[in-house]
Amino acid sequence: MKILRAADYRRMPWKNGKGETTEIAVFPPNAGLDDFEWRVSMADVVEDGPFSTFPDIDRTLSVLQGEGIELAVSGQEEVRLDRDSEPFAFPADTHTSARLIAGPITDLNVMTRRGAFRHTVRRGTLDDLGDLDAELTLLLCHEGEIDLVTGGEKIELKALDAVLLPSRVRVDIGGSLSASIFIIAFDPVD
């Protein structure tokens, strides 16, 4: 188990240089934008334009703050995402451009290298937590505060803090059921 505090996240330029990303977690540790096997980050999108291209990467995008974004992914129908939308999965090596709906947004990006890992992203509350049976699960406290207990250890997460949990760990809810969370599961590809 590893607790990740929002104040400690690494900020870096986007791959295409048109903005800035805040890296929540990456594997292997200290991997760069071209050699990660999985990566979780947030980005402030302040203008319309193309997304960075990541060869051999699958990506899931969710809106954390702001009115929303419209994505045009090559070969797919345009998709509108807002704070209530389900996370949207698409290939990161396909040309993708974005149009803001009504001003800047902050998004959540989850990416995995094809052939190495696969991922799922769920938005919900602690009531939606259920069993964590992935090889690795990252819980991100989106809004509010939460208290969890795992392995006898109490974990307190504030907004945008996260915790990495190993496979098949039991998590008990200690409080703050009204918090919203993202449940990000990673499994290696056999």
XYZ file of N, CA and C in Angstrom:
570
model
N 0.842 -1.167 0.000
C 0.000 0.000 0.000
C 0.895 1.241 0.000
N 0.489 2.226 -0.811
C 1.248 3.471 -0.872
C 0.271 4.638 -0.943
N 0.397 5.585 -0.009
C -0.448 6.775 0.007
C 0.211 7.847 -0.853
N -0.576 8.478 -1.726
C -0.082 9.505 -2.641
C -0.791 10.816 -2.316
N -0.043 11.805 -1.897
C -0.611 13.097 -1.515
C -0.563 14.070 -2.684
N -1.656 14.790 -2.873
C -1.756 15.738 -3.992
C -0.612 16.745 -3.989
N -0.169 17.165 -2.817
C 0.911 18.154 -2.722
C 2.239 17.629 -3.261
N 2.369 16.299 -3.362
C 3.633 15.699 -3.810
C 3.632 15.289 -5.279
N 2.519 15.455 -5.993
C 2.459 15.029 -7.386
C 3.446 15.835 -8.226
N 3.965 15.194 -9.266
C 4.955 15.816 -10.144
C 4.267 16.534 -11.298
N 4.635 17.790 -11.518
C 4.102 18.581 -12.641
C 5.131 18.565 -13.761
N 4.641 18.443 -14.994
C 5.532 18.389 -16.141
C 4.787 18.835 -17.390
N 5.510 19.231 -18.455
C 4.833 19.648 -19.692
C 4.137 18.464 -20.366
N 3.068 18.766 -21.104
C 2.447 17.751 -21.946
C 3.461 17.278 -22.968
N 3.230 16.095 -23.478
C 4.113 15.552 -24.507
C 4.158 16.474 -25.726
N 3.027 17.103 -26.086
C 3.011 17.993 -27.253
C 3.397 19.433 -26.896
N 3.711 19.685 -25.615
C 4.186 20.994 -25.185
C 3.125 22.073 -25.069
N 1.850 21.738 -25.253
C 0.794 22.746 -25.277
C 0.082 22.940 -23.939
N 0.591 22.326 -22.886
C -0.025 22.450 -21.575
C 0.824 21.767 -20.528
N 0.217 21.532 -19.365
C 0.932 20.924 -18.252
C 0.104 19.792 -17.669
N 0.790 18.737 -17.245
C 0.152 17.584 -16.638
C 0.657 17.427 -15.214
N -0.173 16.871 -14.366
C 0.193 16.568 -12.989
C 0.150 15.057 -12.838
N 1.311 14.460 -12.664
C 1.408 13.003 -12.583
C 1.088 12.537 -11.175
N 0.076 11.689 -11.060
C -0.327 11.115 -9.775
C 0.511 9.883 -9.469
N 0.641 8.986 -10.454
C 1.418 7.752 -10.276
C 1.838 7.236 -11.641
N 2.972 6.542 -11.668
C 3.485 5.972 -12.910
C 4.234 4.684 -12.583
N 4.210 3.749 -13.539
C 4.961 2.505 -13.395
C 5.660 2.214 -14.710
N 6.934 1.823 -14.658
C 7.775 1.745 -13.473
C 8.037 3.122 -12.881
N 8.420 3.158 -11.599
C 8.655 4.443 -10.943
C 9.637 5.300 -11.748
N 9.349 6.565 -11.837
C 10.174 7.555 -12.544
C 10.221 7.365 -14.055
N 9.319 6.557 -14.608
C 9.268 6.399 -16.068
C 8.883 7.729 -16.709
N 9.323 7.930 -17.930
C 8.982 9.132 -18.667
C 7.748 8.922 -19.526
N 7.426 9.910 -20.343
C 6.224 9.846 -21.174
C 6.320 8.836 -22.315
N 7.500 8.343 -22.604
C 7.652 7.382 -23.692
C 7.890 5.949 -23.231
N 8.109 5.722 -21.932
C 8.473 4.367 -21.508
C 7.677 3.837 -20.314
N 6.541 4.481 -19.968
C 5.731 3.957 -18.863
C 4.942 2.727 -19.312
N 4.581 1.886 -18.330
C 3.680 0.763 -18.590
C 2.260 1.120 -18.177
N 2.121 1.956 -17.139
C 0.840 2.578 -16.809
C 1.111 3.934 -16.177
N 0.111 4.815 -16.301
C 0.273 6.184 -15.804
C -1.092 6.765 -15.462
N -1.167 7.499 -14.336
C -2.375 8.212 -13.929
C -1.971 9.667 -13.739
N -2.710 10.576 -14.381
C -2.361 11.992 -14.300
C -3.610 12.854 -14.419
N -3.437 14.133 -14.125
C -4.478 15.137 -14.314
C -3.902 16.202 -15.240
N -4.773 16.851 -16.001
C -4.311 17.925 -16.879
C -5.327 19.058 -16.868
N -4.810 20.271 -16.877
C -5.653 21.454 -17.053
C -5.711 21.745 -18.547
N -6.910 21.678 -19.105
C -7.106 21.967 -20.529
C -7.724 23.357 -20.608
N -6.990 24.305 -21.204
C -7.439 25.699 -21.212
C -7.812 26.208 -22.598
N -7.554 25.372 -23.632
C -7.923 25.780 -24.987
C -8.194 24.565 -25.849
N -8.921 24.770 -26.929
C -9.200 23.712 -27.888
C -7.894 23.296 -28.557
N -7.838 22.022 -29.005
C -6.655 21.605 -29.744
C -6.442 20.112 -29.712
N -5.334 19.672 -30.326
C -5.038 18.239 -30.420
C -4.520 17.670 -29.100
N -4.805 16.399 -28.892
C -4.237 15.666 -27.770
C -2.862 15.150 -28.180
N -1.998 14.915 -27.186
C -0.719 14.254 -27.434
C -0.990 12.828 -27.897
N -0.139 12.332 -28.784
C -0.249 10.961 -29.286
C 0.729 10.074 -28.528
N 0.235 8.926 -28.083
C 1.052 7.960 -27.351
C 0.959 6.607 -28.060
N 1.997 6.209 -28.821
C 1.974 4.929 -29.527
C 1.788 3.746 -28.569
N 0.943 2.796 -28.976
C 0.710 1.539 -28.250
C 0.127 1.744 -26.849
N -0.629 2.827 -26.663
C -1.211 3.141 -25.358
C -2.733 3.199 -25.472
N -3.413 2.620 -24.475
C -4.854 2.772 -24.315
C -5.087 3.797 -23.222
N -6.113 4.634 -23.407
C -6.323 5.787 -22.534
C -7.783 5.865 -22.113
N -8.017 6.320 -20.878
C -9.363 6.616 -20.400
C -9.352 8.020 -19.830
N -10.338 8.824 -20.239
C -10.408 10.226 -19.843
C -11.695 10.475 -19.067
N -11.598 11.256 -17.996
C -12.741 11.678 -17.191
C -12.587 13.161 -16.878
N -13.701 13.866 -16.733
C -13.662 15.285 -16.383
C -13.787 15.412 -14.860
N -12.828 16.113 -14.251
C -12.830 16.350 -12.810
C -13.472 17.687 -12.451
N -13.140 18.738 -13.210
C -13.651 20.079 -12.931
C -13.964 20.768 -14.250
N -14.896 21.692 -14.214
C -15.260 22.462 -15.397
C -16.522 21.921 -16.049
N -16.960 22.625 -17.094
C -18.219 22.290 -17.763
C -18.130 21.084 -18.679
N -16.956 20.802 -19.215
C -16.823 19.616 -20.049
C -16.036 19.857 -21.307
N -15.950 18.795 -22.104
C -15.117 18.774 -23.290
C -15.769 17.882 -24.338
N -15.588 18.226 -25.603
C -16.032 17.374 -26.696
C -14.789 16.808 -27.363
N -14.741 15.478 -27.480
C -13.596 14.798 -28.068
C -13.937 14.283 -29.450
N -13.030 14.517 -30.373
C -13.136 13.952 -31.713
C -11.987 12.964 -31.858
N -12.314 11.675 -31.781
C -11.330 10.606 -31.918
C -11.481 10.037 -33.315
N -10.401 10.005 -34.072
C -10.438 9.527 -35.451
C -11.119 8.161 -35.547
N -12.105 8.059 -36.452
C -12.814 6.804 -36.664
C -13.977 6.567 -35.727
N -14.269 7.514 -34.818
C -15.374 7.362 -33.865
C -16.278 8.595 -33.919
N -17.496 8.428 -33.408
C -18.380 9.576 -33.281
C -17.861 10.506 -32.195
N -18.108 11.805 -32.367
C -17.695 12.777 -31.359
C -18.379 12.461 -30.033
N -17.635 12.652 -28.937
C -18.124 12.331 -27.596
C -18.069 13.584 -26.738
N -19.127 13.812 -25.980
C -19.183 14.942 -25.047
C -19.020 14.389 -23.633
N -18.045 14.913 -22.898
C -17.784 14.470 -21.535
C -17.959 15.636 -20.577
N -18.607 15.368 -19.449
C -18.709 16.366 -18.387
C -18.468 15.667 -17.056
N -18.689 16.376 -15.975
C -18.401 15.831 -14.644
C -19.275 14.616 -14.289
N -20.390 14.434 -14.957
C -21.275 13.304 -14.667
C -21.117 12.150 -15.646
N -20.306 12.334 -16.674
C -20.136 11.298 -17.705
C -19.339 10.112 -17.170
N -19.630 8.958 -17.743
C -18.798 7.787 -17.474
C -17.421 8.028 -18.080
N -16.370 7.474 -17.471
C -15.042 7.580 -18.066
C -15.056 7.044 -19.501
N -14.317 7.698 -20.390
C -14.319 7.373 -21.820
C -12.976 6.780 -22.224
N -13.001 5.543 -22.739
C -11.788 4.837 -23.165
C -11.604 4.969 -24.670
N -10.348 5.186 -25.087
C -10.017 5.283 -26.513
C -8.522 5.041 -26.703
N -8.115 4.678 -27.910
C -6.693 4.465 -28.165
C -5.952 5.807 -28.194
N -4.844 5.885 -27.459
C -4.079 7.140 -27.379
C -3.181 7.353 -28.581
N -3.100 6.351 -29.457
C -2.276 6.507 -30.656
C -3.118 6.858 -31.882
N -4.369 7.227 -31.651
C -5.266 7.681 -32.701
C -5.398 9.196 -32.602
N -5.427 9.876 -33.737
C -5.558 11.339 -33.715
C -6.817 11.725 -32.946
N -6.636 12.573 -31.932
C -7.738 13.033 -31.075
C -7.599 14.538 -30.868
N -8.713 15.234 -31.013
C -8.708 16.674 -30.716
C -9.875 16.979 -29.789
N -9.746 18.114 -29.089
C -10.727 18.472 -28.073
C -11.237 19.885 -28.291
N -12.516 20.064 -27.915
C -13.136 21.389 -27.920
C -13.807 21.576 -26.560
N -13.421 22.651 -25.874
C -14.005 22.944 -24.570
C -15.450 23.395 -24.729
N -16.317 22.995 -23.811
C -17.734 23.340 -23.885
C -17.973 24.773 -23.402
N -17.409 25.108 -22.242
C -17.623 26.453 -21.684
C -16.487 26.789 -20.727
N -15.298 26.943 -21.241
C -14.157 27.295 -20.414
C -13.290 26.109 -20.045
N -12.201 26.382 -19.324
C -11.216 25.354 -18.982
C -11.798 24.203 -18.168
N -11.119 23.062 -18.262
C -11.462 21.885 -17.458
C -10.188 21.308 -16.856
N -10.368 20.446 -15.882
C -9.306 19.568 -15.403
C -9.787 18.159 -15.672
N -8.924 17.361 -16.315
C -9.323 15.983 -16.605
C -8.413 14.996 -15.895
N -8.898 13.765 -15.810
C -8.155 12.640 -15.259
C -7.820 11.722 -16.422
N -6.539 11.392 -16.568
C -6.073 10.511 -17.637
C -5.501 9.236 -17.025
N -5.951 8.096 -17.509
C -5.373 6.810 -17.116
C -4.905 6.150 -18.403
N -3.631 5.728 -18.422
C -3.070 5.147 -19.640
C -2.305 3.868 -19.313
N -2.435 2.866 -20.190
C -1.674 1.625 -20.063
C -1.085 1.243 -21.413
N 0.097 0.630 -21.342
C 0.763 0.164 -22.556
C 0.134 -1.159 -22.988
N -0.350 -1.182 -24.230
C -0.936 -2.393 -24.797
C 0.074 -3.537 -24.743
N -0.385 -4.705 -24.338
C 0.490 -5.866 -24.254
C 1.189 -5.991 -22.913
N 1.143 -4.929 -22.082
C 1.769 -4.975 -20.760
C 0.706 -4.949 -19.653
N -0.209 -3.966 -19.727
C -1.266 -3.822 -18.727
C -2.576 -3.473 -19.407
N -3.676 -3.705 -18.705
C -4.989 -3.201 -19.087
C -5.566 -2.523 -17.852
N -6.525 -1.632 -18.069
C -7.091 -0.897 -16.939
C -8.588 -0.701 -17.099
N -9.228 -0.423 -15.979
C -10.617 0.033 -15.966
C -10.690 1.230 -15.028
N -11.633 2.127 -15.316
C -11.839 3.312 -14.484
C -13.325 3.407 -14.180
N -13.648 3.527 -12.889
C -15.034 3.721 -12.468
C -15.119 4.973 -11.612
N -16.172 5.748 -11.819
C -16.457 6.928 -11.010
C -17.571 6.527 -10.045
N -17.473 6.931 -8.785
C -18.546 6.585 -7.863
C -18.330 7.160 -6.482
N -18.948 6.497 -5.507
C -18.801 6.849 -4.100
C -18.248 5.625 -3.393
N -17.986 5.751 -2.115
C -17.476 4.602 -1.374
C -18.469 3.455 -1.358
N -19.760 3.755 -1.509
C -20.761 2.687 -1.603
C -20.508 1.801 -2.826
N -19.848 2.350 -3.853
C -19.586 1.616 -5.090
C -18.272 0.849 -5.059
N -17.562 0.905 -3.947
C -16.215 0.344 -3.887
C -16.197 -1.152 -4.199
N -16.990 -1.932 -3.514
C -17.049 -3.375 -3.782
C -15.716 -4.049 -3.516
N -15.555 -5.259 -4.065
C -14.318 -6.012 -3.896
C -13.250 -5.481 -4.837
N -12.048 -5.373 -4.335
C -10.918 -4.939 -5.152
C -10.119 -6.177 -5.521
N -10.344 -6.684 -6.730
C -9.696 -7.932 -7.102
C -8.687 -7.773 -8.241
N -8.332 -6.551 -8.573
C -7.318 -6.318 -9.600
C -5.933 -6.530 -8.994
N -4.943 -6.670 -9.847
C -3.555 -6.794 -9.398
C -3.138 -5.563 -8.581
N -3.598 -4.392 -9.022
C -3.298 -3.138 -8.342
C -4.486 -2.201 -8.533
N -4.891 -1.521 -7.478
C -5.998 -0.568 -7.565
C -5.539 0.771 -7.019
N -5.833 1.821 -7.764
C -5.585 3.178 -7.289
C -6.934 3.798 -6.981
N -7.120 4.242 -5.738
C -8.325 4.964 -5.347
C -7.964 6.437 -5.284
N -8.664 7.256 -6.049
C -8.465 8.699 -6.040
C -9.671 9.347 -5.381
N -9.437 10.107 -4.329
C -10.513 10.867 -3.692
C -10.717 12.114 -4.541
N -11.798 12.136 -5.297
C -12.058 13.258 -6.193
C -12.488 14.487 -5.409
N -13.535 14.356 -4.624
C -14.061 15.459 -3.821
C -14.419 14.937 -2.443
N -14.317 15.804 -1.440
C -14.618 15.402 -0.071
C -13.389 14.808 0.596
N -13.616 14.101 1.667
C -12.560 13.412 2.399
C -13.066 12.021 2.740
N -12.144 11.051 2.785
C -12.542 9.688 3.120
C -11.578 9.083 4.122
N -12.104 8.186 4.926
C -11.319 7.397 5.856
C -11.498 5.936 5.464
N -10.385 5.244 5.268
C -10.405 3.828 4.929
C -9.544 3.074 5.925
N -9.824 1.800 6.093
C -8.991 0.941 6.922
C -8.637 -0.283 6.093
N -7.332 -0.562 5.982
C -6.879 -1.754 5.281
C -5.661 -2.313 6.012
N -5.676 -3.613 6.240
C -4.579 -4.247 6.953
C -4.376 -3.666 8.340
N -5.450 -3.203 8.966
C -5.360 -2.615 10.287
C -4.862 -1.184 10.294
N -4.529 -0.643 9.141
C -4.024 0.722 9.051
C -5.113 1.667 8.561
N -5.252 2.806 9.253
C -6.235 3.817 8.872
C -5.605 4.755 7.843
N -6.364 5.041 6.789
C -5.906 5.932 5.725
C -6.894 7.079 5.618
N -6.402 8.298 5.697
C -7.242 9.475 5.517
C -6.832 10.148 4.211
N -7.793 10.304 3.311
C -7.523 10.948 2.027
C -8.361 12.208 1.904
N -7.717 13.289 1.517
C -8.409 14.542 1.226
C -8.580 14.634 -0.289
N -9.274 15.655 -0.754
C -9.526 15.809 -2.187
C -8.227 15.730 -2.984
N -8.238 14.874 -4.007
C -7.166 14.605 -4.967
C -6.006 13.801 -4.398
N -6.068 13.356 -3.138
C -5.121 12.373 -2.632
C -5.525 11.007 -3.186
N -4.582 10.079 -3.185
C -4.858 8.736 -3.707
C -4.127 7.702 -2.862
N -4.505 6.446 -3.049
C -3.798 5.338 -2.418
C -3.701 4.210 -3.442
N -2.520 3.593 -3.507
C -2.294 2.414 -4.345
C -2.430 1.184 -3.467
N -3.306 0.272 -3.853
C -3.590 -0.914 -3.057
C -3.218 -2.168 -3.840
N -2.520 -3.117 -3.187
C -2.150 -4.361 -3.864
C -3.358 -5.250 -4.105
N -3.118 -6.330 -4.805
C -4.186 -7.230 -5.234
C -4.999 -7.791 -4.072
N -6.285 -7.888 -4.320
C -7.247 -8.527 -3.450
C -7.144 -8.095 -1.991
N -6.979 -6.806 -1.776
C -6.910 -6.271 -0.427
C -8.322 -5.966 0.065
N -8.538 -6.137 1.357
C -9.828 -5.799 1.942
C -9.765 -4.361 2.440
N -10.751 -3.572 2.040
C -10.819 -2.172 2.448
C -12.139 -1.959 3.173
N -12.049 -1.446 4.394
C -13.245 -1.117 5.165
C -13.413 0.391 5.159
N -14.643 0.827 5.070
C -14.959 2.251 5.031
C -15.032 2.771 6.453
N -14.242 3.829 6.710
C -14.219 4.402 8.043
C -15.148 5.592 8.188
N -15.507 6.233 7.066
C -16.382 7.393 7.149
C -16.425 8.164 5.856
N -17.122 9.270 5.881
C -17.249 10.193 4.749
C -17.846 9.528 3.516
N -18.994 8.918 3.678
C -19.623 8.214 2.562
C -20.038 9.129 1.413
N -20.090 10.434 1.654
C -20.525 11.343 0.594
C -19.404 11.717 -0.364
N -18.177 11.312 -0.103
C -17.058 11.646 -0.974
C -17.228 10.963 -2.329
N -16.742 11.627 -3.379
C -16.725 10.979 -4.690
C -15.317 10.472 -4.963
N -15.238 9.311 -5.607
C -13.947 8.668 -5.833
C -13.865 8.153 -7.272
N -12.634 7.873 -7.681
C -12.371 7.122 -8.903
C -11.661 5.848 -8.483
N -12.128 4.728 -9.022
C -11.552 3.417 -8.748
C -10.867 2.976 -10.033
N -9.534 2.914 -9.997
C -8.739 2.608 -11.183
C -8.040 1.282 -10.956
N -8.377 0.288 -11.765
C -7.840 -1.058 -11.605
C -6.842 -1.371 -12.724
N -5.716 -1.948 -12.343
C -4.675 -2.348 -13.305
C -4.425 -3.840 -13.185
N -4.354 -4.508 -14.329
C -3.992 -5.923 -14.369
C -2.959 -6.134 -15.462
N -1.923 -6.945 -15.177
C -0.963 -7.240 -16.234
C -1.597 -8.105 -17.307
N -1.125 -7.956 -18.532
C -1.591 -8.789 -19.631
C -0.733 -10.042 -19.633
N -1.390 -11.194 -19.608
C -0.633 -12.471 -19.569
C 0.012 -12.771 -20.897
